[in-house]
Coordinates of C-alpha atoms in Angstrom, one line a residue:
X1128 CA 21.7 -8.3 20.5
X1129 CA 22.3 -5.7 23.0
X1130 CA 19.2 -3.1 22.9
X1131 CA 19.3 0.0 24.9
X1132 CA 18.1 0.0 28.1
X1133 CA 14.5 1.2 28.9
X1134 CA 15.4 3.5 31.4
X1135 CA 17.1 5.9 29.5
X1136 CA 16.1 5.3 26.1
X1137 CA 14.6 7.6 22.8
X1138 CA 11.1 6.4 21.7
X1139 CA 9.3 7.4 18.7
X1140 CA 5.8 6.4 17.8
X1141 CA 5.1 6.8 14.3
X1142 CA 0.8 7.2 13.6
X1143 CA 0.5 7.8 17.4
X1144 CA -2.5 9.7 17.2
X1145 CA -3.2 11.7 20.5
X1146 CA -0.9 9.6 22.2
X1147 CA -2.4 7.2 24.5
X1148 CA 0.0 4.6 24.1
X1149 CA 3.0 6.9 24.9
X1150 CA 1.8 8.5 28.1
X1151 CA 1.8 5.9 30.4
X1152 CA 5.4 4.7 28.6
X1153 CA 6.3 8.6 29.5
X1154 CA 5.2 8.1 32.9
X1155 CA 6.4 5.2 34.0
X1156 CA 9.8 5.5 32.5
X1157 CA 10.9 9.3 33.1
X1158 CA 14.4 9.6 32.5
X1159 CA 13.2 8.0 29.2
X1160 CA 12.6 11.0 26.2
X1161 CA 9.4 10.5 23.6
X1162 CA 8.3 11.6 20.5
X1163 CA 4.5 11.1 19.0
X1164 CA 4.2 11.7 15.4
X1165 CA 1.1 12.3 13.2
X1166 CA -0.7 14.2 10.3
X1167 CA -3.1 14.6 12.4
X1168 CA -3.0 18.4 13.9
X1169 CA -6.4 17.7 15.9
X1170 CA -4.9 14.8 17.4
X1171 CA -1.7 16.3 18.0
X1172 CA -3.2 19.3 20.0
X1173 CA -5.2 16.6 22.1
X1174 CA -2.2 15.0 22.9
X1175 CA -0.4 18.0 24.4
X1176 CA -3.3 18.5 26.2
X1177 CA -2.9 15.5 27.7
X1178 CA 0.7 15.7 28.7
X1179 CA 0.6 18.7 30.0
X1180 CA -2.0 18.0 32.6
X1181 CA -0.4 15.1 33.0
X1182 CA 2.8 16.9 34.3
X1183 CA 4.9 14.6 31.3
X1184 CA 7.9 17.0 30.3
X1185 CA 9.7 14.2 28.5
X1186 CA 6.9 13.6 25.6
X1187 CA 6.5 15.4 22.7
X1188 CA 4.5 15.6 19.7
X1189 CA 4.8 16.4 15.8
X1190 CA 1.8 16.8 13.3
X1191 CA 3.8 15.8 10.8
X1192 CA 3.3 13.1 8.1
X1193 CA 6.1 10.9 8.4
X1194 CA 8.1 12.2 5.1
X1195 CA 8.9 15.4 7.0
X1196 CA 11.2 13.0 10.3
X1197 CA 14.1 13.5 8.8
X1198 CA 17.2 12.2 9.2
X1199 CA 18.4 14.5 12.4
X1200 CA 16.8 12.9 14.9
X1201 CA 17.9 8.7 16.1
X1202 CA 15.7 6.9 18.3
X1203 CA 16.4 3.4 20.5
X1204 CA 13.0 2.1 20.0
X1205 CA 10.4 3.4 16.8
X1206 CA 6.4 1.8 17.1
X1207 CA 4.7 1.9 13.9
X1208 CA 1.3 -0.2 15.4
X1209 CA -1.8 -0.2 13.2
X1210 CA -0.7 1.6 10.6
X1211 CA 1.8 0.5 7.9
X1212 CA -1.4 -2.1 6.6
X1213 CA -3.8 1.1 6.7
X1214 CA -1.7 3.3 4.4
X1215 CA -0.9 3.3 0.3
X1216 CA 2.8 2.1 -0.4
X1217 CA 4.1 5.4 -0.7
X1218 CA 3.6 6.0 2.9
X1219 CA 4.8 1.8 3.1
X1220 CA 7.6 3.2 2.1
X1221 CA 8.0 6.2 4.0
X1222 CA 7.7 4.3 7.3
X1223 CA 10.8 1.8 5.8
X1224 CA 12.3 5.0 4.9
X1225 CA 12.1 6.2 8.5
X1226 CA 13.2 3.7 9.9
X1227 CA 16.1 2.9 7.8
X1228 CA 17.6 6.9 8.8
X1229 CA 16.8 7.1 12.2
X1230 CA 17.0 3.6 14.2
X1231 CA 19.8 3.6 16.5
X1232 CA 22.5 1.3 15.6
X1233 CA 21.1 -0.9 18.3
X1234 CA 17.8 -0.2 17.9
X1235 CA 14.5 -1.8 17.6
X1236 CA 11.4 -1.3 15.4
X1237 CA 8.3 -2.5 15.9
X1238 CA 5.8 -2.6 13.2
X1239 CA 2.2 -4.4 13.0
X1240 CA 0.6 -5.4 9.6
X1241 CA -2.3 -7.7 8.8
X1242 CA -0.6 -11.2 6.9
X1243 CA -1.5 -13.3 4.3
X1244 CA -3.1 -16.0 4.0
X1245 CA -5.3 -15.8 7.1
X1246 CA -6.6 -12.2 6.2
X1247 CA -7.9 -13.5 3.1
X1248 CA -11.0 -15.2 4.2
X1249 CA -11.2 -12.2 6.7
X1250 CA -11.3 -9.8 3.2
X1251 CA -14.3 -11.4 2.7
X1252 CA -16.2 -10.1 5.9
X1253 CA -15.0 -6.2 5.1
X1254 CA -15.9 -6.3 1.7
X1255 CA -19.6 -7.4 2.9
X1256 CA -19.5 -4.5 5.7
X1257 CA -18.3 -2.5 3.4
X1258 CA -20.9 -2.7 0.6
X1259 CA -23.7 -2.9 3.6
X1260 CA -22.2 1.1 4.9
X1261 CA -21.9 2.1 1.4
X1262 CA -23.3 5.7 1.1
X1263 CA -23.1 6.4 5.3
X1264 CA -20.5 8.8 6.0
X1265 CA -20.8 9.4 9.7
X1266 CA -18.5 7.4 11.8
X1267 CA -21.5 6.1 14.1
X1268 CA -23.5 5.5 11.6
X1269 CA -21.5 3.5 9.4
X1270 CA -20.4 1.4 12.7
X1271 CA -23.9 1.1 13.8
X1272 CA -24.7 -0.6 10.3
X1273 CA -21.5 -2.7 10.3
X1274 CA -22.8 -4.4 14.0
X1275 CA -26.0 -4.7 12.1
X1276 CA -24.5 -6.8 9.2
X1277 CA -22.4 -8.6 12.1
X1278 CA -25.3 -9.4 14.1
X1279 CA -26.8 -10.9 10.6
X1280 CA -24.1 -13.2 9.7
X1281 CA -23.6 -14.2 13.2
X1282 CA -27.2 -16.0 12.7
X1283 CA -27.0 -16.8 8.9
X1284 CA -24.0 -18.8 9.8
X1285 CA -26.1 -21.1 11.6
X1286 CA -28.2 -21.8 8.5
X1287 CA -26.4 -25.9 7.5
X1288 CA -26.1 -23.9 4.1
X1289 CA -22.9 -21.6 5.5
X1290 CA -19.4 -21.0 4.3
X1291 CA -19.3 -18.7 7.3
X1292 CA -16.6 -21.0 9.3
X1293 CA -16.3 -21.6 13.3
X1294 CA -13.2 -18.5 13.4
X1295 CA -15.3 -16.0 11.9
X1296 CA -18.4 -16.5 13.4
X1297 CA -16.1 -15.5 16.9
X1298 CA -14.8 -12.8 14.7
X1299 CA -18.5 -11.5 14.1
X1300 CA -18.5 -11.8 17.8
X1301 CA -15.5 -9.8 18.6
X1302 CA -16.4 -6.7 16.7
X1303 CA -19.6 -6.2 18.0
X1304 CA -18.1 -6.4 21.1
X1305 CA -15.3 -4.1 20.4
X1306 CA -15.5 -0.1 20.4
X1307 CA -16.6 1.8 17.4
X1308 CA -13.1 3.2 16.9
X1309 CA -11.5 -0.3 16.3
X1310 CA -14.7 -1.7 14.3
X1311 CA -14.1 1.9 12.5
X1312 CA -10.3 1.3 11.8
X1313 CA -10.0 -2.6 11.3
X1314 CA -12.6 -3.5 8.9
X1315 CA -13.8 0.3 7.3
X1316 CA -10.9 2.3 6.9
X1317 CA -10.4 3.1 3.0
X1318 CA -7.6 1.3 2.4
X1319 CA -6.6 -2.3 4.0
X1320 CA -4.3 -4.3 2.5
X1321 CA -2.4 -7.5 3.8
X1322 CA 1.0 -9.1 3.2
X1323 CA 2.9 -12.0 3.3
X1324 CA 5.6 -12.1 6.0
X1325 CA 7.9 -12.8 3.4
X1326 CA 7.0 -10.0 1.0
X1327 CA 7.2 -7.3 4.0
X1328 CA 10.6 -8.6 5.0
X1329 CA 12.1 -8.3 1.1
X1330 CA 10.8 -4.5 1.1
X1331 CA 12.6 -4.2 4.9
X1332 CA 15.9 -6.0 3.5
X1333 CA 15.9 -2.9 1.2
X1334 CA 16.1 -0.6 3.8
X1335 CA 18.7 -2.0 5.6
X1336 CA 16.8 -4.0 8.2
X1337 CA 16.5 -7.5 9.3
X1338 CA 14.4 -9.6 11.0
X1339 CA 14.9 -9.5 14.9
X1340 CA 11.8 -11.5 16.4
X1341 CA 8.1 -11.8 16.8
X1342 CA 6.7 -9.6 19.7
X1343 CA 4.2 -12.2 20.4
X1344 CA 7.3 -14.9 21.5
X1345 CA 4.9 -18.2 21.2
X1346 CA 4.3 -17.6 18.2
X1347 CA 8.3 -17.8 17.3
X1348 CA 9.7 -21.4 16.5
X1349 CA 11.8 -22.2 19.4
X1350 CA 13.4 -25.8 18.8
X1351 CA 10.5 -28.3 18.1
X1352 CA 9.3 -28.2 14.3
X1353 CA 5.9 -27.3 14.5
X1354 CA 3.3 -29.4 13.1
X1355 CA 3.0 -28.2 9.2
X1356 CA 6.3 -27.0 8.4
X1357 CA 8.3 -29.2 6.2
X1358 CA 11.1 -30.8 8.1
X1359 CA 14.0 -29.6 5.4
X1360 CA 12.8 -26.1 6.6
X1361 CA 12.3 -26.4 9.8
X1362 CA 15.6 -27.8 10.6
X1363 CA 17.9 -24.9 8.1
X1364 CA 19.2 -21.9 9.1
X1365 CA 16.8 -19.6 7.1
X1366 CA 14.7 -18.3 10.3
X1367 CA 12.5 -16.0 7.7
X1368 CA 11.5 -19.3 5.8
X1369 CA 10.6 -21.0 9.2
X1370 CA 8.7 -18.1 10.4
X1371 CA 6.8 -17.7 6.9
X1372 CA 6.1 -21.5 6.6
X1373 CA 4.6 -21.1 10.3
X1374 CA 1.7 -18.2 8.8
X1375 CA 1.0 -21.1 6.0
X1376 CA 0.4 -23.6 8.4
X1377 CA -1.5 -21.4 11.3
X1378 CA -3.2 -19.6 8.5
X1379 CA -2.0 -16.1 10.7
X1380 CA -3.8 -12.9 9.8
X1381 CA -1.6 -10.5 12.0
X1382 CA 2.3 -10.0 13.1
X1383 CA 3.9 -7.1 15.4
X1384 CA 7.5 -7.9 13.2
X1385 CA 10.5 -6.5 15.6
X1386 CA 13.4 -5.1 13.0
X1387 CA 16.6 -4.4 13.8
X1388 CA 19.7 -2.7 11.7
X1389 CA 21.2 -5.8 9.2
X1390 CA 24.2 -4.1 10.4
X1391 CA 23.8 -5.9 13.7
X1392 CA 25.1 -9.2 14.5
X1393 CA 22.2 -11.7 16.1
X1394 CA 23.0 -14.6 17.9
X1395 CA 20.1 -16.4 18.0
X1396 CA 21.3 -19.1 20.7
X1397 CA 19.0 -18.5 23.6
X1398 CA 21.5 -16.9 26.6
X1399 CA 19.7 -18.8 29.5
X1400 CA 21.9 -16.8 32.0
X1401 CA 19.4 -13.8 30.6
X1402 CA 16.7 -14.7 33.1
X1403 CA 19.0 -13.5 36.0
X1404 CA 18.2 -10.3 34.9
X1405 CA 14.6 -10.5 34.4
X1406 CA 11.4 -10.1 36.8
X1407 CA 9.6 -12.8 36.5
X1408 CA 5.8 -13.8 36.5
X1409 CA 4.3 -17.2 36.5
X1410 CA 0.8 -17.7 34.8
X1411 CA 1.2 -21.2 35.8
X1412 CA -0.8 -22.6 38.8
X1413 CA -0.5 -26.2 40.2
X1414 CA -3.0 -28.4 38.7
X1415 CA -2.0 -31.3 40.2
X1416 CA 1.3 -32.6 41.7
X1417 CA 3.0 -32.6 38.9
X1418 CA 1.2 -30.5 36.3
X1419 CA 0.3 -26.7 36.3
X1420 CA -1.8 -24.7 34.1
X1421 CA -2.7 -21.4 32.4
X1422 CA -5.4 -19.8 32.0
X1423 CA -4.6 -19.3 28.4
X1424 CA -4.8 -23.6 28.0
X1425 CA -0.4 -24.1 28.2
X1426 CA 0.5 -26.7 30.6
X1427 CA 3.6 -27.7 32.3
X1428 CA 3.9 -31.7 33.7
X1429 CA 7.4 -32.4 35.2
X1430 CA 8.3 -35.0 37.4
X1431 CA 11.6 -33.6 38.7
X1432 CA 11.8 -32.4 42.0
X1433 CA 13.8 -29.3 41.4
X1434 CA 11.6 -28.6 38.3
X1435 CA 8.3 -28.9 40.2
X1436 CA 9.6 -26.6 43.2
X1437 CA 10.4 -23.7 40.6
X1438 CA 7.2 -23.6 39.1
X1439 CA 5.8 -24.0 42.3
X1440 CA 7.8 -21.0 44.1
X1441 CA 6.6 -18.6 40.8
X1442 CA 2.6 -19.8 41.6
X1443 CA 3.1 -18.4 45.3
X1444 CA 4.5 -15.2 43.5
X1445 CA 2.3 -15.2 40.0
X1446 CA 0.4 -11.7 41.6
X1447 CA 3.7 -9.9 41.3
X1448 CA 6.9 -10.0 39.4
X1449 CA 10.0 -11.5 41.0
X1450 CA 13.6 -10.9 40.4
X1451 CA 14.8 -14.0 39.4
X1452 CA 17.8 -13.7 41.4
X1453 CA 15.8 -13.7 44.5
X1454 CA 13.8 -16.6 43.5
X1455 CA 16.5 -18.7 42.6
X1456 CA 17.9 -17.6 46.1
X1457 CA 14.4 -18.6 47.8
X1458 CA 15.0 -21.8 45.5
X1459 CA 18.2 -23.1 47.0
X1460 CA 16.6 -22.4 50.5
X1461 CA 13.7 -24.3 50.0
X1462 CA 15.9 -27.2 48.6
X1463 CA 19.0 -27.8 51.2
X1464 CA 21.5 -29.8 50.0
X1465 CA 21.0 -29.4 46.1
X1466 CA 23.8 -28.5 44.0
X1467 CA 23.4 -25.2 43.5
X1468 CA 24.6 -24.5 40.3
X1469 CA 21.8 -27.5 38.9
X1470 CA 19.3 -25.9 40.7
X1471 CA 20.0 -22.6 38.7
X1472 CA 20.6 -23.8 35.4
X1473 CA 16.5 -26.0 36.2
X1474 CA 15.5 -22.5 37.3
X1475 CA 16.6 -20.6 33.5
X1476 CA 15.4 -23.8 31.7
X1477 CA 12.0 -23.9 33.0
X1478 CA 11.3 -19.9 33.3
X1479 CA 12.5 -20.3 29.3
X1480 CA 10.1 -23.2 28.2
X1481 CA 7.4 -21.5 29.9
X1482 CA 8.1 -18.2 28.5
X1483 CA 8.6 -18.9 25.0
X1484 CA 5.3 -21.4 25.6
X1485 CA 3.3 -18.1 26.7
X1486 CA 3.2 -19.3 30.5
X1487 CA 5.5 -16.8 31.9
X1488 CA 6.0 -12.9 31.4
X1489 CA 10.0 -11.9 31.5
X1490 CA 10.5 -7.8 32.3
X1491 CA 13.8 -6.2 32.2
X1492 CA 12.8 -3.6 34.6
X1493 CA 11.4 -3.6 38.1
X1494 CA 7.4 -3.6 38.4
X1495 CA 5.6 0.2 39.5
X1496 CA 3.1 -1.2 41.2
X1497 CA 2.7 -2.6 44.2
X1498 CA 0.9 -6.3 45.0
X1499 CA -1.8 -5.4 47.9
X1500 CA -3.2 -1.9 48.7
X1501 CA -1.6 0.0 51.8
X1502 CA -3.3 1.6 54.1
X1503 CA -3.8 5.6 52.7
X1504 CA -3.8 3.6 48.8
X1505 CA -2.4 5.6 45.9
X1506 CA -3.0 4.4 42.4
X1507 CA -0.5 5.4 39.7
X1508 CA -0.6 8.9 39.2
X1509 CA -0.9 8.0 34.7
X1510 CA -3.8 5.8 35.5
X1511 CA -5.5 8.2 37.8
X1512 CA -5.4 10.9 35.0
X1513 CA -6.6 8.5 32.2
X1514 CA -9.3 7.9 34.6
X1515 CA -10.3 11.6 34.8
X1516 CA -11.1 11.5 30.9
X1517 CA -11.5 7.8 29.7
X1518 CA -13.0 4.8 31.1
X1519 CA -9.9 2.7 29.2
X1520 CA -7.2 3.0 31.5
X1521 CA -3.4 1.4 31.2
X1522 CA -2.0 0.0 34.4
X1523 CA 1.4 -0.6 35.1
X1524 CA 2.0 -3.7 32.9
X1525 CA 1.0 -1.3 29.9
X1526 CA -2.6 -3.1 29.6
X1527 CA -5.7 -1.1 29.3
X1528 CA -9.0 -1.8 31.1
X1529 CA -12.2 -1.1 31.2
X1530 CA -13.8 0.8 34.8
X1531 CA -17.6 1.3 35.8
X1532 CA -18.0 4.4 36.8
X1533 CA -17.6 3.4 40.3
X1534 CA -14.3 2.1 39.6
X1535 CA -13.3 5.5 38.1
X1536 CA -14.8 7.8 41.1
X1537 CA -12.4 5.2 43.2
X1538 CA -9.5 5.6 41.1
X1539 CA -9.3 9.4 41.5
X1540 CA -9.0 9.6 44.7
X1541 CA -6.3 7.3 44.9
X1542 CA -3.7 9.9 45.6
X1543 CA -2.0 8.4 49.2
X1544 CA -4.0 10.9 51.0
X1545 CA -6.7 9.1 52.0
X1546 CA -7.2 5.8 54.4
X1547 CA -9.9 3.1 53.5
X1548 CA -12.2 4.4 55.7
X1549 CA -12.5 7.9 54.7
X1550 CA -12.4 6.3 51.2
X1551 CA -15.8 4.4 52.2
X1552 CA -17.8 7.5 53.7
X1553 CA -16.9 9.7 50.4
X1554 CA -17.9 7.0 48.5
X1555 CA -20.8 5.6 50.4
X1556 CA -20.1 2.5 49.9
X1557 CA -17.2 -0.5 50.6
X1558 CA -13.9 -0.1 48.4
X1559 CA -11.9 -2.9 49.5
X1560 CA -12.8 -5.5 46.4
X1561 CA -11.9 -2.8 44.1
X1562 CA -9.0 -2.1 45.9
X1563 CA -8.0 -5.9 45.9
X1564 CA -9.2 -6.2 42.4
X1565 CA -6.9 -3.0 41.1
X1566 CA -3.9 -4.3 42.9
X1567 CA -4.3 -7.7 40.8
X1568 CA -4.3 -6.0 38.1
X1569 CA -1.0 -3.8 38.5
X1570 CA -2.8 0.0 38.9
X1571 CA -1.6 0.4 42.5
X1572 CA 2.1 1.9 43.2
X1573 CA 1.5 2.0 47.0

């Protein structure tokens, strides 16, 4: 399909509390025009707080529940994250509702729900939090007594004697690691309630919708039947079958679905001439000769010459996207003599494998950020606010992370006024590995 273009596109965020995932979208993409919705007036108010000392004139926010959208309003991309499994049907149905009046006709929805059957072993761990916070109200206090019951299990599960299999015992792990708002939300909110894939797409095909794609693309079949799927339905037509036979046999306990009007016509043949209007960026480093690696465990081995060059040319550039039309240009140079139009068509081929194998990121808009600090640095003006408030802060490739306090007295003075130097005597100390450590990681625009 043909999906409106980022730049200058209508988003609404459905459950988007105080807005933290829409401000540095509002940022970063200005001419763009965003809408947070929730019941929560608290919330709400935080949230214009927060765009208005931001500067952000182009996102707004509704305490609304999400009966009162309406049908006046029509938006290019909806995000309904970490909800629709955390409300009772009625609201289900109100989100499908929602959708179903105001996607564009070229729109895209993105909803997160926990899936069946891998969250049913995982019911088991809430239900045993949940009796162990029984009768503690308080927020901290109920999460302090759910890390206590995690802590518990995590060393009852080494008893011989445990049921308590290898994935949950990193799951005990997880949580106590993770903040008490997620611990709060994932495991103890009142309701929680799973589905399978299947199921969830039936109620969607009711409101008019169809099933676009995964947002998580290696999870997606892409050509080879993967191991557990029965061959008859790996090799049909019915893309819903495949993609529900792939939950059974990864035993998957979450999806972030991507809908789409059934009024639109897919083509699901992969357009390889796509790439040439992509950024790309390689998580693939040379291994050996012939063989590179992620950090994630995906590997690559090719022993064709063009092949290896390509993934070798996006290693050089993996700190920073590159427009694929200027790598296939460095390509041809780096290659005299090769047929040019081969040596484009090995280019799409290989950034697509390792794409859809979850060894390369594909943007369809130019990076913010900048690879290396300049000398008077200047961090991006959404992560330098976050900063001011938050130790979570999003950088320009829309992930958050986590700053010491030193990191954060850094950050806000990050404005482009300042040379390293003076940088170092306000700070008392050197700055340069945090500077080369937030230009890795996309917060720098100069």
């Amino acid at each position: 399909m043909q999906p409106p273009d980022c730049g200058r596109c209508r988003v609404l965020e459905i459950g988007g509390a105080s807005g933290g995932n829409l401000l540095p979208m509002a940022a970063a993409l200005p001419r763009s025009e965003f809408l947070c919705l929730d019941p929560s007036v608290r919330q709400i108010e935080e949230g214009r707080h927060h765009a208005a000392a931001a500067g952000l004139t182009n996102l707004r926010f509704r305490a609304d529940p999400i009966e009162a959208l309406g049908k006046a309003q029509q938006f290019d991309y909806i995000i309904c994250h970490g909800v629709f499994s955390w409300v009772r049907q009625p609201v289900q149905d109100a989100i499908l509702k929602a959708l179903q009046a105001c996607l564009a006709p070229n729109g895209i929805a993105f909803v997160s729900y926990k899936t069946l059957p891998g969250w049913h072993s995982h019911r088991a761990l809430r239900e045993v939090l949940l009796r162990h916070c029984a009768g503690h109200a308080a927020p901290a206090a109920k999460a302090g007594r759910a890390r206590q019951m995690l802590e518990l299990l995590e060393q009852a599960a080494q008893d011989p004697r445990s049921k308590w299999g290898p994935h949950l015992v990193a799951e005990f792990r997880e949580l106590r690691a993770s903040a008490d708002q997620y611990l709060l939300h994932d495991q103890l909110e009142e309701h929680n309630e799973a589905f399978y894939f299947g199921d969830f797409m039936a109620r969607a095909h009711a409101h008019g919708l169809q099933y676009l794609a995964d947002a998580d693309v290696p999870t997606m079949y892409i050509g080879a039947v993967p191991p557990g799927i029965p061959r008859d339905v790996a090799m049909g037509d019915d893309v819903e079958a495949i993609e529900q036979y792939i939950d059974y046999a990864l035993n998957r306990l979450f999806r972030q679905t991507l809908l789409c009007r059934d009024s639109v016509t897919l083509h699901r043949m992969v357009a390889r001439q796509a790439v040439d209007e992509c950024h790309v960026q390689s998580l693939l480093m040379p291994e050996t000769q012939d063989t590179f690696r992620s950090a994630n465990g995906m590997t690559m081995t090719t022993a064709d010459a063009v092949a290896r060059e390509v993934l070798a040319l996006l290693a050089r550039h993996a700190s920073y996207p590159v427009s694929a039309v200027a790598a296939m240009a460095e390509l041809l140079q780096r290659i005299p003599g090769t047929d040019a139009n081969a040596a484009r068509a090995t280019f799409r081929r290989i950034v697509l494998q390792a794409f859809f194998a979850g060894g390369m990121r594909l943007y369809s808009v130019p990076p913010a950020y900048v690879a290396s600090p300049s000398a008077r640095p200047q961090a991006l003006a959404s992560a330098r606010y976050e900063a001011s408030y938050r130790p979570a802060v999003t950088n320009g490739r829309h992930e958050q992370m986590q700053l010491n306090e030193f990191e954060r007295a850094l950050m806000l003075k990050l404005d482009g006024t300042r040379e390293v130097a003076q940088l170092v005597r306000e700070l008392g100390q050197e700055v340069r590995p945090a500077l080369e450590r937030f230009a890795a990681t996309a917060f720098l625009c100069a």
